[in-house]
Each structure stands twice: as C-alpha cells, then as structure tokens.
Amino acid sequence: MIEVLYQWQKELTASGRAPGTIVLRISHVRRVLEALGKPPNLISRHDLIEWLADQDWKPTSRESMHASIKLFWRWAVQNGYCPEDISTTLPMIRKPKAVPKPIPDEILLHALATAPPAVQLAIELMAMCGLRRAECAAVHSRDIQSTGSGFMLRVRGKGGHVRLIPCPPHLAKAVLAAHGWVFPGRAGGHMSPDWLGKRVSKALPPEWTAHKLRHRYATVTYQKSHDIRAVQELLGHSSVATTQVYVAVSEDAVMTAASAAWEISA
C-alpha cells in the first residue's frame, strides 16, 4: 500500500499539481485503503460503496473524496496496479443549492478593531483581495507589483494558477514591509493555511468563518461592477457557475426585479 501511494504521489507531483492538493488526494486514498484493509487490486466496487455509505460527510467533503478515488483508480489501472476501474460507476453526489453568506461590514469592522495585528492583516487580505486561506498564508513581499495605476498582488491559486489582483495601497505597503513571508511559519516557510484560517475564524463570531470573507469580496465586487466574468477572474474560479455561488443578491436588487411584474401594461 505504501509503495502504490508513493508512486501515485510522484505522478501527481510530476503533473504539477499544487502541494496542498497532493496532500489531500493522498490522505483520501490512504484513508480508503486503511479502512478496507486490502490492496487496491482486491477492492471491489461493493467495498467502496459500503464504506462510503457509512461516512457522515457534508456533500462537499463527499464530492472531494469521490474525486480522489476516481483519480487514483484511473491511474492505478493505467499503471497495472488494478485490473479495472471500479470508480467509474460511483453514484453522483447530490448537493443542495449553496447560499452565499458574505460577512456584514459591521462584523468585519469589529473584527479588525479587536484582532491581533497579524490577524487583522489576514482579515483585510481575505476581505479586500478575496484570498483563500491557503493563498493568504502564502503571501510574500515579492508578490506585490507596482503599476502606473497602483499595486497588484500576485496570487498562486488552486492548481498552481497565477492571477493578479488589484491591492489597496495600505495593504500593499504592509506586505512589502514584511520583507519575506507575511505570515511566517516555524520552519522557515509560511504559516499553515489551517492555522491561519483558525486564527481568523476565532476573531469572528461563531457562525462566521474565514471563507465568508471571500463571499463578501465576491458580493461587493459584483454589486459594484455587475460583471460576473470580472469577479470570476478576481476569485480565480475556473467556472462562472462557481462564482455565482459566492455572490449574494441584495434585497434591493430582488425588490427591483420583482416589482417589474407588479404593473400590467394596457
């Protein structure tokens, strides 16, 4: 089991997948193999279904696990570790429609007034630049680029995709002042995304999380621009459909749309 996972990890690394993605995929498949106690070539589709059905997961977690399983078994068949791909007919994951929940500005302001300085900076980067926690944790002073119209923040997102995001001057200056990792870790690198996310969430009320700051960014940028493609680029989404999940529709917009049906022309 260790050997097959090691070989798959090398394949994922060679394909240029992000380190965080590799860790996630390997941990998923290791969990499956350890739970079932069999080498991949002896695991049946029935084994997978029985195990997956016993797990109490949210739809997003279940979808992520399914993706890891499918990716692994396809590779295992191609490389002779399994005789057939038993993952191709796994059931589709039904997900309830997600509702955007952007953090209100009054909560954001209170968090900025009460959080420690480093956490304040992380909150601002997430709320004003739309960064994921992993993107925020990896911000380095060299990521700031000065342009004729201001500052841009270079962000390495999921899958290693790089995007440039307009950055407020005061945040750009704070990042430059770090002269290295903005959120340094213990081993000379940057802080882990999980730890940074926990620190940010701790500064917010219990029902709010760090990721809702990204919802806030998506919502306010769309309300200002009404350009969903621009917001998609800013967030680093591969699909507009994903971006739409992040954008909350204002009550004013709903009222305006609905009231159009209240008048009947003669």
mmCIF file of C-alpha atoms in Angstrom:
data_model
loop_
_atom_site.group_PDB
_atom_site.id
_atom_site.type_symbol
_atom_site.label_atom_id
_atom_site.label_comp_id
_atom_site.label_asym_id
_atom_site.label_seq_id
_atom_site.Cartn_x
_atom_site.Cartn_y
_atom_site.Cartn_z
ATOM 1 C CA MET A 1 0.000 0.000 0.000
ATOM 2 C CA ILE A 2 2.804 2.401 0.893
ATOM 3 C CA GLU A 3 4.551 1.715 -2.428
ATOM 4 C CA VAL A 4 1.491 2.381 -4.591
ATOM 5 C CA LEU A 5 0.757 5.630 -2.766
ATOM 6 C CA TYR A 6 4.382 6.678 -3.118
ATOM 7 C CA GLN A 7 4.281 6.061 -6.868
ATOM 8 C CA TRP A 8 0.987 7.925 -7.209
ATOM 9 C CA GLN A 9 2.393 10.846 -5.232
ATOM 10 C CA LYS A 10 5.324 11.039 -7.664
ATOM 11 C CA GLU A 11 2.862 11.053 -10.565
ATOM 12 C CA LEU A 12 0.832 13.875 -9.017
ATOM 13 C CA THR A 13 3.988 15.864 -8.344
ATOM 14 C CA ALA A 14 5.249 15.329 -11.898
ATOM 15 C CA SER A 15 1.919 16.586 -13.267
ATOM 16 C CA GLY A 16 2.456 19.912 -11.476
ATOM 17 C CA ARG A 17 -0.412 19.667 -9.010
ATOM 18 C CA ALA A 18 -0.316 22.024 -6.048
ATOM 19 C CA PRO A 19 1.309 20.614 -2.857
ATOM 20 C CA GLY A 20 -1.911 21.087 -0.890
ATOM 21 C CA THR A 21 -3.873 19.164 -3.498
ATOM 22 C CA ILE A 22 -1.371 16.311 -3.436
ATOM 23 C CA VAL A 23 -1.561 16.039 0.348
ATOM 24 C CA LEU A 24 -5.358 15.986 0.203
ATOM 25 C CA ARG A 25 -5.566 13.327 -2.540
ATOM 26 C CA ILE A 26 -3.017 11.054 -0.889
ATOM 27 C CA SER A 27 -4.699 11.343 2.521
ATOM 28 C CA HIS A 28 -8.082 10.480 0.995
ATOM 29 C CA VAL A 29 -6.869 7.316 -0.720
ATOM 30 C CA ARG A 30 -4.754 6.255 2.250
ATOM 31 C CA ARG A 31 -7.862 6.520 4.391
ATOM 32 C CA VAL A 32 -9.793 4.290 1.989
ATOM 33 C CA LEU A 33 -7.073 1.642 1.769
ATOM 34 C CA GLU A 34 -6.513 1.556 5.532
ATOM 35 C CA ALA A 35 -10.247 1.327 6.271
ATOM 36 C CA LEU A 36 -10.814 -1.515 3.819
ATOM 37 C CA GLY A 37 -7.573 -3.322 4.709
ATOM 38 C CA LYS A 38 -6.936 -4.553 1.170
ATOM 39 C CA PRO A 39 -4.561 -3.706 -1.658
ATOM 40 C CA PRO A 40 -6.239 -1.725 -4.478
ATOM 41 C CA ASN A 41 -6.436 -4.723 -6.846
ATOM 42 C CA LEU A 42 -8.580 -6.656 -4.335
ATOM 43 C CA ILE A 43 -11.034 -3.846 -3.555
ATOM 44 C CA SER A 44 -14.399 -4.150 -5.276
ATOM 45 C CA ARG A 45 -16.960 -1.526 -6.157
ATOM 46 C CA HIS A 46 -19.175 -3.056 -3.470
ATOM 47 C CA ASP A 47 -16.396 -2.478 -0.897
ATOM 48 C CA LEU A 48 -16.194 1.181 -1.861
ATOM 49 C CA ILE A 49 -19.960 1.714 -1.786
ATOM 50 C CA GLU A 50 -20.305 0.037 1.616
ATOM 51 C CA TRP A 51 -17.554 2.181 3.112
ATOM 52 C CA LEU A 52 -18.696 5.444 1.524
ATOM 53 C CA ALA A 53 -22.271 4.852 2.682
ATOM 54 C CA ASP A 54 -21.093 4.576 6.292
ATOM 55 C CA GLN A 55 -19.452 8.000 6.280
ATOM 56 C CA ASP A 56 -21.310 11.002 7.696
ATOM 57 C CA TRP A 57 -19.944 13.753 5.465
ATOM 58 C CA LYS A 58 -21.173 17.006 4.051
ATOM 59 C CA PRO A 59 -21.804 16.901 0.272
ATOM 60 C CA THR A 60 -18.676 18.942 -0.483
ATOM 61 C CA SER A 61 -16.472 16.564 1.532
ATOM 62 C CA ARG A 62 -18.075 13.545 -0.119
ATOM 63 C CA GLU A 63 -17.558 15.061 -3.564
ATOM 64 C CA SER A 64 -13.887 15.702 -2.811
ATOM 65 C CA MET A 65 -13.375 12.109 -1.640
ATOM 66 C CA HIS A 66 -15.071 10.763 -4.776
ATOM 67 C CA ALA A 67 -12.767 12.898 -6.925
ATOM 68 C CA SER A 68 -9.687 11.482 -5.173
ATOM 69 C CA ILE A 69 -10.914 7.904 -5.535
ATOM 70 C CA LYS A 70 -11.646 8.323 -9.247
ATOM 71 C CA LEU A 71 -8.322 9.991 -9.908
ATOM 72 C CA PHE A 72 -6.427 7.236 -8.091
ATOM 73 C CA TRP A 73 -8.205 4.250 -9.638
ATOM 74 C CA ARG A 74 -7.863 5.643 -13.148
ATOM 75 C CA TRP A 75 -4.111 5.986 -12.557
ATOM 76 C CA ALA A 76 -3.890 2.549 -10.887
ATOM 77 C CA VAL A 77 -5.469 0.843 -13.906
ATOM 78 C CA GLN A 78 -3.221 2.694 -16.356
ATOM 79 C CA ASN A 79 -0.137 1.605 -14.403
ATOM 80 C CA GLY A 80 -1.096 -2.024 -13.826
ATOM 81 C CA TYR A 81 -1.939 -1.864 -10.133
ATOM 82 C CA CYS A 82 -5.619 -2.726 -10.695
ATOM 83 C CA PRO A 83 -7.351 -4.850 -13.352
ATOM 84 C CA GLU A 84 -10.324 -2.484 -13.774
ATOM 85 C CA ASP A 85 -11.517 0.974 -12.814
ATOM 86 C CA ILE A 86 -14.210 0.323 -10.215
ATOM 87 C CA SER A 87 -14.738 4.021 -9.604
ATOM 88 C CA THR A 88 -16.328 4.919 -12.939
ATOM 89 C CA THR A 89 -19.840 3.992 -11.810
ATOM 90 C CA LEU A 90 -19.794 5.513 -8.338
ATOM 91 C CA PRO A 91 -23.049 7.417 -7.718
ATOM 92 C CA MET A 92 -23.160 11.137 -8.416
ATOM 93 C CA ILE A 93 -23.151 13.413 -5.387
ATOM 94 C CA ARG A 94 -26.328 15.395 -4.882
ATOM 95 C CA LYS A 95 -25.550 18.781 -3.384
ATOM 96 C CA PRO A 96 -28.122 21.218 -2.011
ATOM 97 C CA LYS A 97 -28.045 24.653 -3.568
ATOM 98 C CA ALA A 98 -25.446 26.724 -1.756
ATOM 99 C CA VAL A 99 -26.469 30.085 -0.327
ATOM 100 C CA PRO A 100 -23.844 32.857 -0.264
ATOM 101 C CA LYS A 101 -23.221 34.316 3.174
ATOM 102 C CA PRO A 102 -20.995 37.399 2.937
ATOM 103 C CA ILE A 103 -19.785 38.800 6.242
ATOM 104 C CA PRO A 104 -21.559 42.112 7.008
ATOM 105 C CA ASP A 105 -19.292 45.146 7.229
ATOM 106 C CA GLU A 106 -20.215 45.827 10.859
ATOM 107 C CA ILE A 107 -18.892 42.404 11.850
ATOM 108 C CA LEU A 108 -15.815 42.908 9.674
ATOM 109 C CA LEU A 109 -15.059 46.273 11.294
ATOM 110 C CA HIS A 110 -15.431 44.841 14.798
ATOM 111 C CA ALA A 111 -13.036 42.006 13.974
ATOM 112 C CA LEU A 112 -10.471 44.447 12.574
ATOM 113 C CA ALA A 113 -10.735 46.560 15.732
ATOM 114 C CA THR A 114 -10.238 43.666 18.148
ATOM 115 C CA ALA A 115 -7.987 41.099 16.423
ATOM 116 C CA PRO A 116 -4.181 40.958 16.853
ATOM 117 C CA PRO A 117 -2.227 42.866 14.152
ATOM 118 C CA ALA A 118 -1.260 39.789 12.116
ATOM 119 C CA VAL A 119 -4.833 38.513 12.133
ATOM 120 C CA GLN A 120 -6.105 41.968 11.174
ATOM 121 C CA LEU A 121 -3.857 41.890 8.112
ATOM 122 C CA ALA A 122 -5.069 38.408 7.154
ATOM 123 C CA ILE A 123 -8.694 39.502 7.519
ATOM 124 C CA GLU A 124 -8.099 42.520 5.298
ATOM 125 C CA LEU A 125 -6.356 40.445 2.611
ATOM 126 C CA MET A 126 -9.236 37.982 2.560
ATOM 127 C CA ALA A 127 -11.962 40.638 2.626
ATOM 128 C CA MET A 128 -10.372 43.197 0.275
ATOM 129 C CA CYS A 129 -8.487 40.913 -2.119
ATOM 130 C CA GLY A 130 -10.705 37.810 -1.973
ATOM 131 C CA LEU A 131 -7.934 35.411 -0.983
ATOM 132 C CA ARG A 132 -8.495 31.835 0.086
ATOM 133 C CA ARG A 133 -6.806 30.967 3.380
ATOM 134 C CA ALA A 134 -4.090 28.971 1.566
ATOM 135 C CA GLU A 135 -3.443 31.897 -0.763
ATOM 136 C CA CYS A 136 -3.337 34.302 2.145
ATOM 137 C CA ALA A 137 -0.952 32.138 4.169
ATOM 138 C CA ALA A 138 1.492 32.055 1.232
ATOM 139 C CA VAL A 139 1.649 35.819 0.576
ATOM 140 C CA HIS A 140 5.261 37.043 0.248
ATOM 141 C CA SER A 141 6.603 40.572 -0.034
ATOM 142 C CA ARG A 142 7.809 39.782 -3.562
ATOM 143 C CA ASP A 143 4.190 39.228 -4.634
ATOM 144 C CA ILE A 144 3.471 42.965 -4.743
ATOM 145 C CA GLN A 145 3.898 44.595 -8.132
ATOM 146 C CA SER A 146 3.762 48.349 -8.632
ATOM 147 C CA THR A 147 1.936 49.615 -11.711
ATOM 148 C CA GLY A 148 1.167 53.034 -13.090
ATOM 149 C CA SER A 149 -2.289 52.936 -11.553
ATOM 150 C CA GLY A 150 -1.446 51.372 -8.188
ATOM 151 C CA PHE A 151 -0.436 47.975 -6.824
ATOM 152 C CA MET A 152 -1.174 44.428 -7.917
ATOM 153 C CA LEU A 153 -0.936 41.310 -5.734
ATOM 154 C CA ARG A 154 0.368 38.163 -7.399
ATOM 155 C CA VAL A 155 -1.602 35.174 -6.127
ATOM 156 C CA ARG A 156 -0.908 31.496 -6.745
ATOM 157 C CA GLY A 157 -4.264 29.757 -6.537
ATOM 158 C CA LYS A 158 -5.588 26.220 -6.870
ATOM 159 C CA GLY A 159 -3.768 24.072 -9.385
ATOM 160 C CA GLY A 160 -0.850 26.494 -9.396
ATOM 161 C CA HIS A 161 -2.778 29.040 -11.460
ATOM 162 C CA VAL A 162 -1.467 32.575 -11.002
ATOM 163 C CA ARG A 163 -3.606 35.698 -11.084
ATOM 164 C CA LEU A 164 -3.022 39.393 -10.424
ATOM 165 C CA ILE A 165 -5.428 41.215 -8.125
ATOM 166 C CA PRO A 166 -5.610 44.983 -7.554
ATOM 167 C CA CYS A 167 -4.419 45.625 -3.998
ATOM 168 C CA PRO A 168 -5.242 48.614 -1.767
ATOM 169 C CA PRO A 169 -2.153 50.795 -1.192
ATOM 170 C CA HIS A 170 -2.143 50.332 2.582
ATOM 171 C CA LEU A 171 -2.205 46.534 2.213
ATOM 172 C CA ALA A 172 0.480 46.596 -0.476
ATOM 173 C CA LYS A 173 2.733 48.615 1.835
ATOM 174 C CA ALA A 174 2.075 46.225 4.736
ATOM 175 C CA VAL A 175 3.002 43.244 2.553
ATOM 176 C CA LEU A 176 6.171 44.940 1.287
ATOM 177 C CA ALA A 177 7.171 45.815 4.854
ATOM 178 C CA ALA A 178 7.289 42.097 5.749
ATOM 179 C CA HIS A 179 10.472 41.606 3.661
ATOM 180 C CA GLY A 180 9.618 37.939 3.269
ATOM 181 C CA TRP A 181 6.677 35.771 4.240
ATOM 182 C CA VAL A 182 3.864 37.963 5.557
ATOM 183 C CA PHE A 183 2.692 35.124 7.818
ATOM 184 C CA PRO A 184 5.892 33.204 8.685
ATOM 185 C CA GLY A 185 5.772 29.661 10.000
ATOM 186 C CA ARG A 186 8.060 27.838 12.390
ATOM 187 C CA ALA A 187 10.247 26.012 9.867
ATOM 188 C CA GLY A 188 11.339 28.958 7.759
ATOM 189 C CA GLY A 189 8.332 28.790 5.440
ATOM 190 C CA HIS A 190 4.913 30.352 5.725
ATOM 191 C CA MET A 191 2.192 29.641 8.251
ATOM 192 C CA SER A 192 -0.060 26.660 7.527
ATOM 193 C CA PRO A 193 -3.399 27.577 5.897
ATOM 194 C CA ASP A 194 -5.328 25.631 8.545
ATOM 195 C CA TRP A 195 -3.715 27.524 11.419
ATOM 196 C CA LEU A 196 -4.203 30.901 9.750
ATOM 197 C CA GLY A 197 -7.837 30.074 8.986
ATOM 198 C CA LYS A 198 -8.437 29.082 12.602
ATOM 199 C CA ARG A 199 -6.913 32.322 13.890
ATOM 200 C CA VAL A 200 -9.071 34.401 11.544
ATOM 201 C CA SER A 201 -12.235 32.454 12.370
ATOM 202 C CA LYS A 202 -11.512 32.879 16.089
ATOM 203 C CA ALA A 203 -11.628 36.657 15.591
ATOM 204 C CA LEU A 204 -15.124 36.364 14.095
ATOM 205 C CA PRO A 205 -18.461 35.475 15.745
ATOM 206 C CA PRO A 206 -19.114 31.700 15.994
ATOM 207 C CA GLU A 207 -21.418 31.491 12.965
ATOM 208 C CA TRP A 208 -18.845 33.119 10.657
ATOM 209 C CA THR A 209 -15.703 31.641 9.102
ATOM 210 C CA ALA A 210 -12.683 32.964 7.244
ATOM 211 C CA HIS A 211 -14.134 31.761 3.935
ATOM 212 C CA LYS A 212 -17.142 34.063 4.321
ATOM 213 C CA LEU A 213 -14.742 36.981 3.896
ATOM 214 C CA ARG A 214 -14.252 35.698 0.350
ATOM 215 C CA HIS A 215 -18.037 35.672 -0.077
ATOM 216 C CA ARG A 216 -18.006 39.315 0.993
ATOM 217 C CA TYR A 217 -15.384 40.135 -1.630
ATOM 218 C CA ALA A 218 -17.346 38.366 -4.372
ATOM 219 C CA THR A 219 -20.580 40.087 -3.429
ATOM 220 C CA VAL A 220 -19.320 43.670 -3.196
ATOM 221 C CA THR A 221 -17.190 43.432 -6.348
ATOM 222 C CA TYR A 222 -20.179 42.134 -8.314
ATOM 223 C CA GLN A 223 -22.548 44.748 -6.899
ATOM 224 C CA LYS A 224 -20.094 47.455 -7.993
ATOM 225 C CA SER A 225 -19.253 46.068 -11.438
ATOM 226 C CA HIS A 226 -22.211 43.835 -12.409
ATOM 227 C CA ASP A 227 -19.594 41.874 -14.346
ATOM 228 C CA ILE A 228 -19.637 38.222 -13.270
ATOM 229 C CA ARG A 229 -16.699 37.388 -15.557
ATOM 230 C CA ALA A 230 -14.540 40.036 -13.896
ATOM 231 C CA VAL A 231 -15.428 38.642 -10.472
ATOM 232 C CA GLN A 232 -14.634 35.134 -11.710
ATOM 233 C CA GLU A 233 -11.147 36.260 -12.740
ATOM 234 C CA LEU A 234 -10.591 38.038 -9.430
ATOM 235 C CA LEU A 235 -11.570 34.936 -7.436
ATOM 236 C CA GLY A 236 -9.596 32.543 -9.625
ATOM 237 C CA HIS A 237 -12.565 30.301 -10.402
ATOM 238 C CA SER A 238 -12.467 28.005 -13.425
ATOM 239 C CA SER A 239 -16.240 28.290 -13.848
ATOM 240 C CA VAL A 240 -18.724 31.161 -13.644
ATOM 241 C CA ALA A 241 -21.135 28.715 -12.013
ATOM 242 C CA THR A 242 -18.798 28.510 -9.022
ATOM 243 C CA THR A 243 -18.558 32.289 -8.830
ATOM 244 C CA GLN A 244 -22.348 32.615 -8.751
ATOM 245 C CA VAL A 245 -22.415 30.530 -5.566
ATOM 246 C CA TYR A 246 -20.285 33.198 -3.865
ATOM 247 C CA VAL A 247 -22.312 36.241 -4.913
ATOM 248 C CA ALA A 248 -25.231 37.216 -2.696
ATOM 249 C CA VAL A 249 -28.097 39.090 -4.359
ATOM 250 C CA SER A 250 -29.056 42.251 -2.479
ATOM 251 C CA GLU A 251 -32.581 42.806 -1.220
ATOM 252 C CA ASP A 252 -32.791 45.969 -3.334
ATOM 253 C CA ALA A 253 -31.982 44.005 -6.490
ATOM 254 C CA VAL A 254 -34.581 41.361 -5.645
ATOM 255 C CA MET A 255 -37.198 44.038 -4.910
ATOM 256 C CA THR A 256 -36.443 45.883 -8.146
ATOM 257 C CA ALA A 257 -36.683 42.692 -10.198
ATOM 258 C CA ALA A 258 -39.902 41.550 -8.530
ATOM 259 C CA SER A 259 -41.628 44.923 -8.755
ATOM 260 C CA ALA A 260 -41.269 44.847 -12.532
ATOM 261 C CA ALA A 261 -44.072 42.274 -12.540
ATOM 262 C CA TRP A 262 -46.431 44.404 -10.453
ATOM 263 C CA GLU A 263 -47.516 46.638 -13.300
ATOM 264 C CA ILE A 264 -49.603 45.379 -16.198
ATOM 265 C CA SER A 265 -49.452 47.438 -19.352
ATOM 266 C CA ALA A 266 -52.745 48.266 -21.041
#
